[in-house]
Amino acid sequence: QVQLVESGGGLVQPGGSLRLSCVASAAYFSFYDMTWVRQVPERGLEWVSSISFDGRRQKFLDSVKGRFTMSRDNTEKTMYLQMNNLKPEDTATYYCAQGGQRDWRQYDNRGQGTQVTVSS
């Protein structure tokens, strides 16, 4: 399995921005669609967004559309989640996951997560 390491989380005020990164350990990262999911303690994992293997297509949870964008650099084996206009309800641990929207659960491969806290 490709190993995934997230970074970039932190504490930010409502309306602020953060950029999360996910670095993969293997070159074949470029073969896979990739996904961001998030988790809050009282809820299960929630799909946030996915990007195709070539970066040409992205999909987003309705509540983050227009605020979040995804990108990837396959030469650097890195994926990004740019989060703008953050809201308190975005507070969660964010994980990058192998696979796309339909199959990330089947791969069952996520990083260790990075905490995002949106609070004034």
mmCIF file of N, CA and C in Angstrom:
data_model
loop_
_atom_site.group_PDB
_atom_site.id
_atom_site.type_symbol
_atom_site.label_atom_id
_atom_site.label_comp_id
_atom_site.label_asym_id
_atom_site.label_seq_id
_atom_site.Cartn_x
_atom_site.Cartn_y
_atom_site.Cartn_z
ATOM 1 N N GLN A 1 0.839 -1.186 0.000
ATOM 2 C CA GLN A 1 0.000 0.000 0.000
ATOM 3 C C GLN A 1 0.872 1.232 0.000
ATOM 4 N N VAL A 2 0.406 2.250 -0.701
ATOM 5 C CA VAL A 2 1.103 3.518 -0.646
ATOM 6 C C VAL A 2 0.827 4.157 0.711
ATOM 7 N N GLN A 3 1.846 4.677 1.334
ATOM 8 C CA GLN A 3 1.670 5.364 2.609
ATOM 9 C C GLN A 3 1.389 6.836 2.350
ATOM 10 N N LEU A 4 0.510 7.388 3.176
ATOM 11 C CA LEU A 4 0.044 8.755 2.989
ATOM 12 C C LEU A 4 0.289 9.560 4.255
ATOM 13 N N VAL A 5 0.792 10.767 4.095
ATOM 14 C CA VAL A 5 1.070 11.629 5.243
ATOM 15 C C VAL A 5 0.474 12.996 4.982
ATOM 16 N N GLU A 6 -0.458 13.394 5.858
ATOM 17 C CA GLU A 6 -1.097 14.699 5.735
ATOM 18 C C GLU A 6 -0.384 15.735 6.590
ATOM 19 N N SER A 7 -0.536 16.976 6.191
ATOM 20 C CA SER A 7 -0.039 18.098 6.982
ATOM 21 C C SER A 7 -0.821 19.348 6.604
ATOM 22 N N GLY A 8 -0.635 20.398 7.406
ATOM 23 C CA GLY A 8 -1.227 21.678 7.060
ATOM 24 C C GLY A 8 -2.416 22.097 7.901
ATOM 25 N N GLY A 9 -2.852 21.221 8.792
ATOM 26 C CA GLY A 9 -3.968 21.596 9.645
ATOM 27 C C GLY A 9 -3.569 22.636 10.676
ATOM 28 N N GLY A 10 -4.581 23.102 11.405
ATOM 29 C CA GLY A 10 -4.306 24.079 12.444
ATOM 30 C C GLY A 10 -5.572 24.759 12.913
ATOM 31 N N LEU A 11 -5.379 25.808 13.689
ATOM 32 C CA LEU A 11 -6.487 26.608 14.214
ATOM 33 C C LEU A 11 -6.628 27.855 13.352
ATOM 34 N N VAL A 12 -7.830 28.107 12.913
ATOM 35 C CA VAL A 12 -8.071 29.266 12.058
ATOM 36 C C VAL A 12 -9.406 29.882 12.425
ATOM 37 N N GLN A 13 -9.521 31.170 12.260
ATOM 38 C CA GLN A 13 -10.779 31.852 12.539
ATOM 39 C C GLN A 13 -11.774 31.626 11.397
ATOM 40 N N PRO A 14 -13.053 31.722 11.704
ATOM 41 C CA PRO A 14 -14.048 31.637 10.616
ATOM 42 C C PRO A 14 -13.737 32.629 9.510
ATOM 43 N N GLY A 15 -13.874 32.168 8.278
ATOM 44 C CA GLY A 15 -13.529 33.001 7.142
ATOM 45 C C GLY A 15 -12.090 32.853 6.689
ATOM 46 N N GLY A 16 -11.295 32.177 7.482
ATOM 47 C CA GLY A 16 -9.891 32.004 7.140
ATOM 48 C C GLY A 16 -9.653 30.876 6.152
ATOM 49 N N SER A 17 -8.388 30.638 5.871
ATOM 50 C CA SER A 17 -8.000 29.629 4.887
ATOM 51 C C SER A 17 -6.904 28.730 5.431
ATOM 52 N N LEU A 18 -6.896 27.523 4.932
ATOM 53 C CA LEU A 18 -5.826 26.574 5.189
ATOM 54 C C LEU A 18 -5.577 25.771 3.923
ATOM 55 N N ARG A 19 -4.371 25.283 3.797
ATOM 56 C CA ARG A 19 -4.033 24.401 2.685
ATOM 57 C C ARG A 19 -3.471 23.105 3.254
ATOM 58 N N LEU A 20 -4.180 22.034 3.025
ATOM 59 C CA LEU A 20 -3.723 20.730 3.472
ATOM 60 C C LEU A 20 -2.917 20.065 2.363
ATOM 61 N N SER A 21 -1.916 19.315 2.776
ATOM 62 C CA SER A 21 -1.099 18.558 1.842
ATOM 63 C C SER A 21 -1.135 17.085 2.210
ATOM 64 N N CYS A 22 -0.981 16.261 1.207
ATOM 65 C CA CYS A 22 -0.897 14.814 1.409
ATOM 66 C C CYS A 22 0.232 14.305 0.534
ATOM 67 N N VAL A 23 1.251 13.758 1.171
ATOM 68 C CA VAL A 23 2.399 13.236 0.438
ATOM 69 C C VAL A 23 2.335 11.718 0.445
ATOM 70 N N ALA A 24 2.519 11.140 -0.734
ATOM 71 C CA ALA A 24 2.488 9.686 -0.875
ATOM 72 C C ALA A 24 3.900 9.130 -0.960
ATOM 73 N N SER A 25 4.018 7.878 -0.556
ATOM 74 C CA SER A 25 5.344 7.263 -0.492
ATOM 75 C C SER A 25 5.761 6.589 -1.785
ATOM 76 N N ALA A 26 4.808 6.352 -2.666
ATOM 77 C CA ALA A 26 5.116 5.545 -3.840
ATOM 78 C C ALA A 26 4.782 6.271 -5.135
ATOM 79 N N ALA A 27 5.561 6.003 -6.136
ATOM 80 C CA ALA A 27 5.379 6.656 -7.426
ATOM 81 C C ALA A 27 4.050 6.302 -8.070
ATOM 82 N N TYR A 28 3.525 5.121 -7.749
ATOM 83 C CA TYR A 28 2.269 4.736 -8.387
ATOM 84 C C TYR A 28 1.070 5.477 -7.821
ATOM 85 N N PHE A 29 1.347 6.435 -6.933
ATOM 86 C CA PHE A 29 0.336 7.408 -6.503
ATOM 87 C C PHE A 29 -0.373 7.993 -7.722
ATOM 88 N N SER A 30 0.365 8.207 -8.799
ATOM 89 C CA SER A 30 -0.189 8.855 -9.979
ATOM 90 C C SER A 30 -1.212 7.983 -10.711
ATOM 91 N N PHE A 31 -1.314 6.727 -10.341
ATOM 92 C CA PHE A 31 -2.267 5.841 -10.991
ATOM 93 C C PHE A 31 -3.657 5.926 -10.363
ATOM 94 N N TYR A 32 -3.735 6.543 -9.183
ATOM 95 C CA TYR A 32 -4.977 6.453 -8.416
ATOM 96 C C TYR A 32 -5.725 7.771 -8.326
ATOM 97 N N ASP A 33 -7.039 7.662 -8.407
ATOM 98 C CA ASP A 33 -7.857 8.761 -7.916
ATOM 99 C C ASP A 33 -7.588 8.883 -6.415
ATOM 100 N N MET A 34 -7.775 10.097 -5.891
ATOM 101 C CA MET A 34 -7.517 10.308 -4.471
ATOM 102 C C MET A 34 -8.659 11.114 -3.859
ATOM 103 N N THR A 35 -8.749 11.015 -2.558
ATOM 104 C CA THR A 35 -9.909 11.556 -1.851
ATOM 105 C C THR A 35 -9.498 12.204 -0.538
ATOM 106 N N TRP A 36 -10.233 13.206 -0.139
ATOM 107 C CA TRP A 36 -10.157 13.755 1.220
ATOM 108 C C TRP A 36 -11.449 13.387 1.942
ATOM 109 N N VAL A 37 -11.292 12.916 3.156
ATOM 110 C CA VAL A 37 -12.431 12.666 4.023
ATOM 111 C C VAL A 37 -12.156 13.354 5.352
ATOM 112 N N ARG A 38 -13.202 13.513 6.160
ATOM 113 C CA ARG A 38 -13.017 14.150 7.457
ATOM 114 C C ARG A 38 -13.861 13.444 8.504
ATOM 115 N N GLN A 39 -13.461 13.623 9.743
ATOM 116 C CA GLN A 39 -14.170 12.965 10.827
ATOM 117 C C GLN A 39 -14.253 13.880 12.030
ATOM 118 N N VAL A 40 -15.442 13.952 12.607
ATOM 119 C CA VAL A 40 -15.620 14.590 13.906
ATOM 120 C C VAL A 40 -16.014 13.483 14.873
ATOM 121 N N PRO A 41 -15.708 13.663 16.160
ATOM 122 C CA PRO A 41 -15.891 12.551 17.103
ATOM 123 C C PRO A 41 -17.289 11.949 17.110
ATOM 124 N N GLU A 42 -18.308 12.789 16.986
ATOM 125 C CA GLU A 42 -19.673 12.273 17.113
ATOM 126 C C GLU A 42 -20.238 11.763 15.794
ATOM 127 N N ARG A 43 -19.432 11.858 14.754
ATOM 128 C CA ARG A 43 -19.901 11.388 13.446
ATOM 129 C C ARG A 43 -18.857 10.479 12.824
ATOM 130 N N GLY A 44 -19.262 9.736 11.883
ATOM 131 C CA GLY A 44 -18.317 8.871 11.175
ATOM 132 C C GLY A 44 -17.553 9.646 10.133
ATOM 133 N N LEU A 45 -16.841 8.913 9.313
ATOM 134 C CA LEU A 45 -16.087 9.538 8.246
ATOM 135 C C LEU A 45 -17.031 10.126 7.206
ATOM 136 N N GLU A 46 -16.704 11.341 6.789
ATOM 137 C CA GLU A 46 -17.515 12.030 5.794
ATOM 138 C C GLU A 46 -16.659 12.325 4.580
ATOM 139 N N TRP A 47 -17.102 11.891 3.442
ATOM 140 C CA TRP A 47 -16.410 12.206 2.202
ATOM 141 C C TRP A 47 -16.476 13.694 1.946
ATOM 142 N N VAL A 48 -15.358 14.288 1.544
ATOM 143 C CA VAL A 48 -15.284 15.730 1.300
ATOM 144 C C VAL A 48 -15.076 16.023 -0.187
ATOM 145 N N SER A 49 -14.085 15.357 -0.773
ATOM 146 C CA SER A 49 -13.772 15.656 -2.164
ATOM 147 C C SER A 49 -12.885 14.566 -2.739
ATOM 148 N N SER A 50 -12.910 14.458 -4.057
ATOM 149 C CA SER A 50 -12.066 13.508 -4.773
ATOM 150 C C SER A 50 -11.499 14.151 -6.021
ATOM 151 N N ILE A 51 -10.362 13.626 -6.444
ATOM 152 C CA ILE A 51 -9.715 14.121 -7.644
ATOM 153 C C ILE A 51 -9.279 12.922 -8.482
ATOM 154 N N SER A 52 -9.420 13.046 -9.782
ATOM 155 C CA SER A 52 -9.031 11.952 -10.659
ATOM 156 C C SER A 52 -7.518 11.793 -10.678
ATOM 157 N N PHE A 53 -7.055 10.659 -11.185
ATOM 158 C CA PHE A 53 -5.631 10.337 -11.171
ATOM 159 C C PHE A 53 -4.797 11.388 -11.892
ATOM 160 N N ASP A 54 -5.406 12.007 -12.928
ATOM 161 C CA ASP A 54 -4.678 13.003 -13.715
ATOM 162 C C ASP A 54 -4.987 14.431 -13.290
ATOM 163 N N GLY A 55 -5.812 14.579 -12.266
ATOM 164 C CA GLY A 55 -6.122 15.901 -11.750
ATOM 165 C C GLY A 55 -7.156 16.680 -12.536
ATOM 166 N N ARG A 56 -7.699 16.079 -13.570
ATOM 167 C CA ARG A 56 -8.592 16.832 -14.450
ATOM 168 C C ARG A 56 -10.008 16.962 -13.905
ATOM 169 N N ARG A 57 -10.384 16.064 -13.047
ATOM 170 C CA ARG A 57 -11.760 16.080 -12.536
ATOM 171 C C ARG A 57 -11.738 16.077 -11.022
ATOM 172 N N GLN A 58 -12.591 16.927 -10.441
ATOM 173 C CA GLN A 58 -12.750 16.966 -8.990
ATOM 174 C C GLN A 58 -14.245 16.935 -8.665
ATOM 175 N N LYS A 59 -14.525 16.397 -7.529
ATOM 176 C CA LYS A 59 -15.894 16.388 -7.024
ATOM 177 C C LYS A 59 -15.847 16.854 -5.585
ATOM 178 N N PHE A 60 -16.911 17.512 -5.167
ATOM 179 C CA PHE A 60 -16.931 18.093 -3.828
ATOM 180 C C PHE A 60 -18.268 17.871 -3.143
ATOM 181 N N LEU A 61 -18.186 17.722 -1.832
ATOM 182 C CA LEU A 61 -19.372 17.724 -0.989
ATOM 183 C C LEU A 61 -20.091 19.054 -1.187
ATOM 184 N N ASP A 62 -21.399 19.020 -1.248
ATOM 185 C CA ASP A 62 -22.146 20.249 -1.525
ATOM 186 C C ASP A 62 -21.797 21.383 -0.570
ATOM 187 N N SER A 63 -21.590 21.065 0.687
ATOM 188 C CA SER A 63 -21.367 22.116 1.687
ATOM 189 C C SER A 63 -20.011 22.796 1.547
ATOM 190 N N VAL A 64 -19.107 22.219 0.743
ATOM 191 C CA VAL A 64 -17.790 22.838 0.573
ATOM 192 C C VAL A 64 -17.581 23.371 -0.835
ATOM 193 N N LYS A 65 -18.529 23.121 -1.723
ATOM 194 C CA LYS A 65 -18.403 23.618 -3.091
ATOM 195 C C LYS A 65 -18.260 25.132 -3.096
ATOM 196 N N GLY A 66 -17.348 25.603 -3.922
ATOM 197 C CA GLY A 66 -17.110 27.030 -4.003
ATOM 198 C C GLY A 66 -16.144 27.548 -2.947
ATOM 199 N N ARG A 67 -15.826 26.714 -1.961
ATOM 200 C CA ARG A 67 -14.891 27.128 -0.904
ATOM 201 C C ARG A 67 -13.616 26.286 -0.922
ATOM 202 N N PHE A 68 -13.736 25.020 -1.264
ATOM 203 C CA PHE A 68 -12.594 24.115 -1.273
ATOM 204 C C PHE A 68 -12.203 23.789 -2.715
ATOM 205 N N THR A 69 -10.928 23.638 -2.939
ATOM 206 C CA THR A 69 -10.431 23.145 -4.220
ATOM 207 C C THR A 69 -9.374 22.072 -3.973
ATOM 208 N N MET A 70 -9.267 21.174 -4.933
ATOM 209 C CA MET A 70 -8.262 20.116 -4.862
ATOM 210 C C MET A 70 -7.300 20.243 -6.016
ATOM 211 N N SER A 71 -6.085 19.818 -5.792
ATOM 212 C CA SER A 71 -5.113 19.734 -6.867
ATOM 213 C C SER A 71 -4.115 18.644 -6.506
ATOM 214 N N ARG A 72 -3.325 18.273 -7.475
ATOM 215 C CA ARG A 72 -2.289 17.280 -7.214
ATOM 216 C C ARG A 72 -1.112 17.525 -8.133
ATOM 217 N N ASP A 73 0.044 17.113 -7.642
ATOM 218 C CA ASP A 73 1.277 17.174 -8.412
ATOM 219 C C ASP A 73 1.849 15.765 -8.405
ATOM 220 N N ASN A 74 1.623 15.043 -9.463
ATOM 221 C CA ASN A 74 2.046 13.640 -9.491
ATOM 222 C C ASN A 74 3.557 13.484 -9.500
ATOM 223 N N THR A 75 4.270 14.459 -10.031
ATOM 224 C CA THR A 75 5.738 14.361 -9.998
ATOM 225 C C THR A 75 6.261 14.478 -8.575
ATOM 226 N N GLU A 76 5.548 15.211 -7.746
ATOM 227 C CA GLU A 76 5.930 15.360 -6.341
ATOM 228 C C GLU A 76 5.172 14.391 -5.440
ATOM 229 N N LYS A 77 4.281 13.574 -6.034
ATOM 230 C CA LYS A 77 3.491 12.606 -5.270
ATOM 231 C C LYS A 77 2.730 13.303 -4.147
ATOM 232 N N THR A 78 2.163 14.429 -4.459
ATOM 233 C CA THR A 78 1.497 15.251 -3.455
ATOM 234 C C THR A 78 0.130 15.696 -3.938
ATOM 235 N N MET A 79 -0.799 15.731 -3.000
ATOM 236 C CA MET A 79 -2.143 16.199 -3.255
ATOM 237 C C MET A 79 -2.452 17.318 -2.275
ATOM 238 N N TYR A 80 -3.310 18.245 -2.697
ATOM 239 C CA TYR A 80 -3.612 19.404 -1.874
ATOM 240 C C TYR A 80 -5.116 19.597 -1.729
ATOM 241 N N LEU A 81 -5.475 20.184 -0.596
ATOM 242 C CA LEU A 81 -6.850 20.639 -0.399
ATOM 243 C C LEU A 81 -6.761 22.087 0.077
ATOM 244 N N GLN A 82 -7.151 23.004 -0.784
ATOM 245 C CA GLN A 82 -7.191 24.413 -0.424
ATOM 246 C C GLN A 82 -8.574 24.717 0.136
ATOM 247 N N MET A 83 -8.601 25.176 1.359
ATOM 248 C CA MET A 83 -9.866 25.442 2.041
ATOM 249 C C MET A 83 -9.965 26.931 2.334
ATOM 250 N N ASN A 84 -10.937 27.568 1.733
ATOM 251 C CA ASN A 84 -11.160 29.000 1.928
ATOM 252 C C ASN A 84 -12.498 29.231 2.612
ATOM 253 N N ASN A 85 -12.638 30.426 3.187
ATOM 254 C CA ASN A 85 -13.884 30.791 3.850
ATOM 255 C C ASN A 85 -14.343 29.681 4.807
ATOM 256 N N LEU A 86 -13.432 29.263 5.637
ATOM 257 C CA LEU A 86 -13.717 28.156 6.543
ATOM 258 C C LEU A 86 -14.799 28.513 7.545
ATOM 259 N N LYS A 87 -15.584 27.506 7.896
ATOM 260 C CA LYS A 87 -16.685 27.675 8.829
ATOM 261 C C LYS A 87 -16.473 26.750 10.022
ATOM 262 N N PRO A 88 -17.081 27.070 11.156
ATOM 263 C CA PRO A 88 -16.917 26.195 12.332
ATOM 264 C C PRO A 88 -17.307 24.740 12.037
ATOM 265 N N GLU A 89 -18.281 24.536 11.191
ATOM 266 C CA GLU A 89 -18.704 23.173 10.875
ATOM 267 C C GLU A 89 -17.684 22.403 10.033
ATOM 268 N N ASP A 90 -16.645 23.073 9.582
ATOM 269 C CA ASP A 90 -15.556 22.383 8.884
ATOM 270 C C ASP A 90 -14.559 21.774 9.864
ATOM 271 N N THR A 91 -14.725 22.071 11.130
ATOM 272 C CA THR A 91 -13.827 21.522 12.136
ATOM 273 C C THR A 91 -13.887 20.002 12.137
ATOM 274 N N ALA A 92 -12.736 19.373 11.964
ATOM 275 C CA ALA A 92 -12.669 17.914 11.870
ATOM 276 C C ALA A 92 -11.215 17.496 11.729
ATOM 277 N N THR A 93 -10.990 16.206 11.827
ATOM 278 C CA THR A 93 -9.711 15.642 11.423
ATOM 279 C C THR A 93 -9.833 15.256 9.955
ATOM 280 N N TYR A 94 -8.925 15.742 9.167
ATOM 281 C CA TYR A 94 -8.968 15.514 7.725
ATOM 282 C C TYR A 94 -7.942 14.439 7.357
ATOM 283 N N TYR A 95 -8.395 13.526 6.530
ATOM 284 C CA TYR A 95 -7.561 12.431 6.069
ATOM 285 C C TYR A 95 -7.526 12.410 4.536
ATOM 286 N N CYS A 96 -6.354 12.122 4.005
ATOM 287 C CA CYS A 96 -6.325 11.790 2.583
ATOM 288 C C CYS A 96 -6.439 10.273 2.462
ATOM 289 N N ALA A 97 -7.059 9.859 1.409
ATOM 290 C CA ALA A 97 -7.352 8.445 1.234
ATOM 291 C C ALA A 97 -7.106 8.028 -0.206
ATOM 292 N N GLN A 98 -6.638 6.819 -0.346
ATOM 293 C CA GLN A 98 -6.441 6.253 -1.666
ATOM 294 C C GLN A 98 -7.787 5.882 -2.262
ATOM 295 N N GLY A 99 -7.969 6.232 -3.530
ATOM 296 C CA GLY A 99 -9.212 5.893 -4.204
ATOM 297 C C GLY A 99 -10.063 7.110 -4.456
ATOM 298 N N GLY A 100 -11.078 6.900 -5.257
ATOM 299 C CA GLY A 100 -11.991 7.971 -5.589
ATOM 300 C C GLY A 100 -13.234 7.944 -4.726
ATOM 301 N N GLN A 101 -14.219 8.731 -5.124
ATOM 302 C CA GLN A 101 -15.430 8.851 -4.327
ATOM 303 C C GLN A 101 -16.112 7.510 -4.121
ATOM 304 N N ARG A 102 -16.074 6.647 -5.117
ATOM 305 C CA ARG A 102 -16.816 5.390 -5.037
ATOM 306 C C ARG A 102 -16.053 4.263 -4.388
ATOM 307 N N ASP A 103 -14.699 4.355 -4.320
ATOM 308 C CA ASP A 103 -13.949 3.183 -3.869
ATOM 309 C C ASP A 103 -12.942 3.451 -2.768
ATOM 310 N N TRP A 104 -12.935 4.657 -2.176
ATOM 311 C CA TRP A 104 -11.924 4.910 -1.151
ATOM 312 C C TRP A 104 -12.128 3.997 0.058
ATOM 313 N N ARG A 105 -13.365 3.664 0.351
ATOM 314 C CA ARG A 105 -13.604 2.750 1.485
ATOM 315 C C ARG A 105 -13.035 1.361 1.192
ATOM 316 N N GLN A 106 -13.124 0.932 -0.025
ATOM 317 C CA GLN A 106 -12.625 -0.397 -0.373
ATOM 318 C C GLN A 106 -11.108 -0.470 -0.237
ATOM 319 N N TYR A 107 -10.405 0.593 -0.617
ATOM 320 C CA TYR A 107 -8.957 0.595 -0.459
ATOM 321 C C TYR A 107 -8.560 0.597 1.014
ATOM 322 N N ASP A 108 -9.373 1.247 1.842
ATOM 323 C CA ASP A 108 -9.127 1.277 3.282
ATOM 324 C C ASP A 108 -7.694 1.717 3.587
ATOM 325 N N ASN A 109 -7.271 2.772 2.940
ATOM 326 C CA ASN A 109 -5.908 3.259 3.124
ATOM 327 C C ASN A 109 -5.953 4.775 3.290
ATOM 328 N N ARG A 110 -5.711 5.215 4.521
ATOM 329 C CA ARG A 110 -5.716 6.637 4.833
ATOM 330 C C ARG A 110 -4.467 7.011 5.592
ATOM 331 N N GLY A 111 -4.155 8.286 5.592
ATOM 332 C CA GLY A 111 -3.053 8.761 6.403
ATOM 333 C C GLY A 111 -3.446 8.857 7.861
ATOM 334 N N GLN A 112 -2.595 9.499 8.649
ATOM 335 C CA GLN A 112 -2.840 9.613 10.084
ATOM 336 C C GLN A 112 -3.763 10.777 10.432
ATOM 337 N N GLY A 113 -3.998 11.648 9.477
ATOM 338 C CA GLY A 113 -4.922 12.753 9.666
ATOM 339 C C GLY A 113 -4.243 14.026 10.131
ATOM 340 N N THR A 114 -4.905 15.139 9.862
ATOM 341 C CA THR A 114 -4.445 16.438 10.341
ATOM 342 C C THR A 114 -5.668 17.200 10.838
ATOM 343 N N GLN A 115 -5.527 17.803 12.021
ATOM 344 C CA GLN A 115 -6.671 18.438 12.673
ATOM 345 C C GLN A 115 -6.868 19.852 12.139
ATOM 346 N N VAL A 116 -8.101 20.140 11.791
ATOM 347 C CA VAL A 116 -8.502 21.485 11.401
ATOM 348 C C VAL A 116 -9.540 21.972 12.398
ATOM 349 N N THR A 117 -9.266 23.110 13.022
ATOM 350 C CA THR A 117 -10.188 23.692 13.983
ATOM 351 C C THR A 117 -10.518 25.109 13.539
ATOM 352 N N VAL A 118 -11.791 25.361 13.348
ATOM 353 C CA VAL A 118 -12.254 26.681 12.928
ATOM 354 C C VAL A 118 -13.031 27.289 14.081
ATOM 355 N N SER A 119 -12.437 28.296 14.682
ATOM 356 C CA SER A 119 -13.037 28.884 15.875
ATOM 357 C C SER A 119 -12.534 30.298 16.062
ATOM 358 N N SER A 120 -13.389 31.144 16.607
ATOM 359 C CA SER A 120 -12.970 32.506 16.924
ATOM 360 C C SER A 120 -12.496 32.590 18.371
#
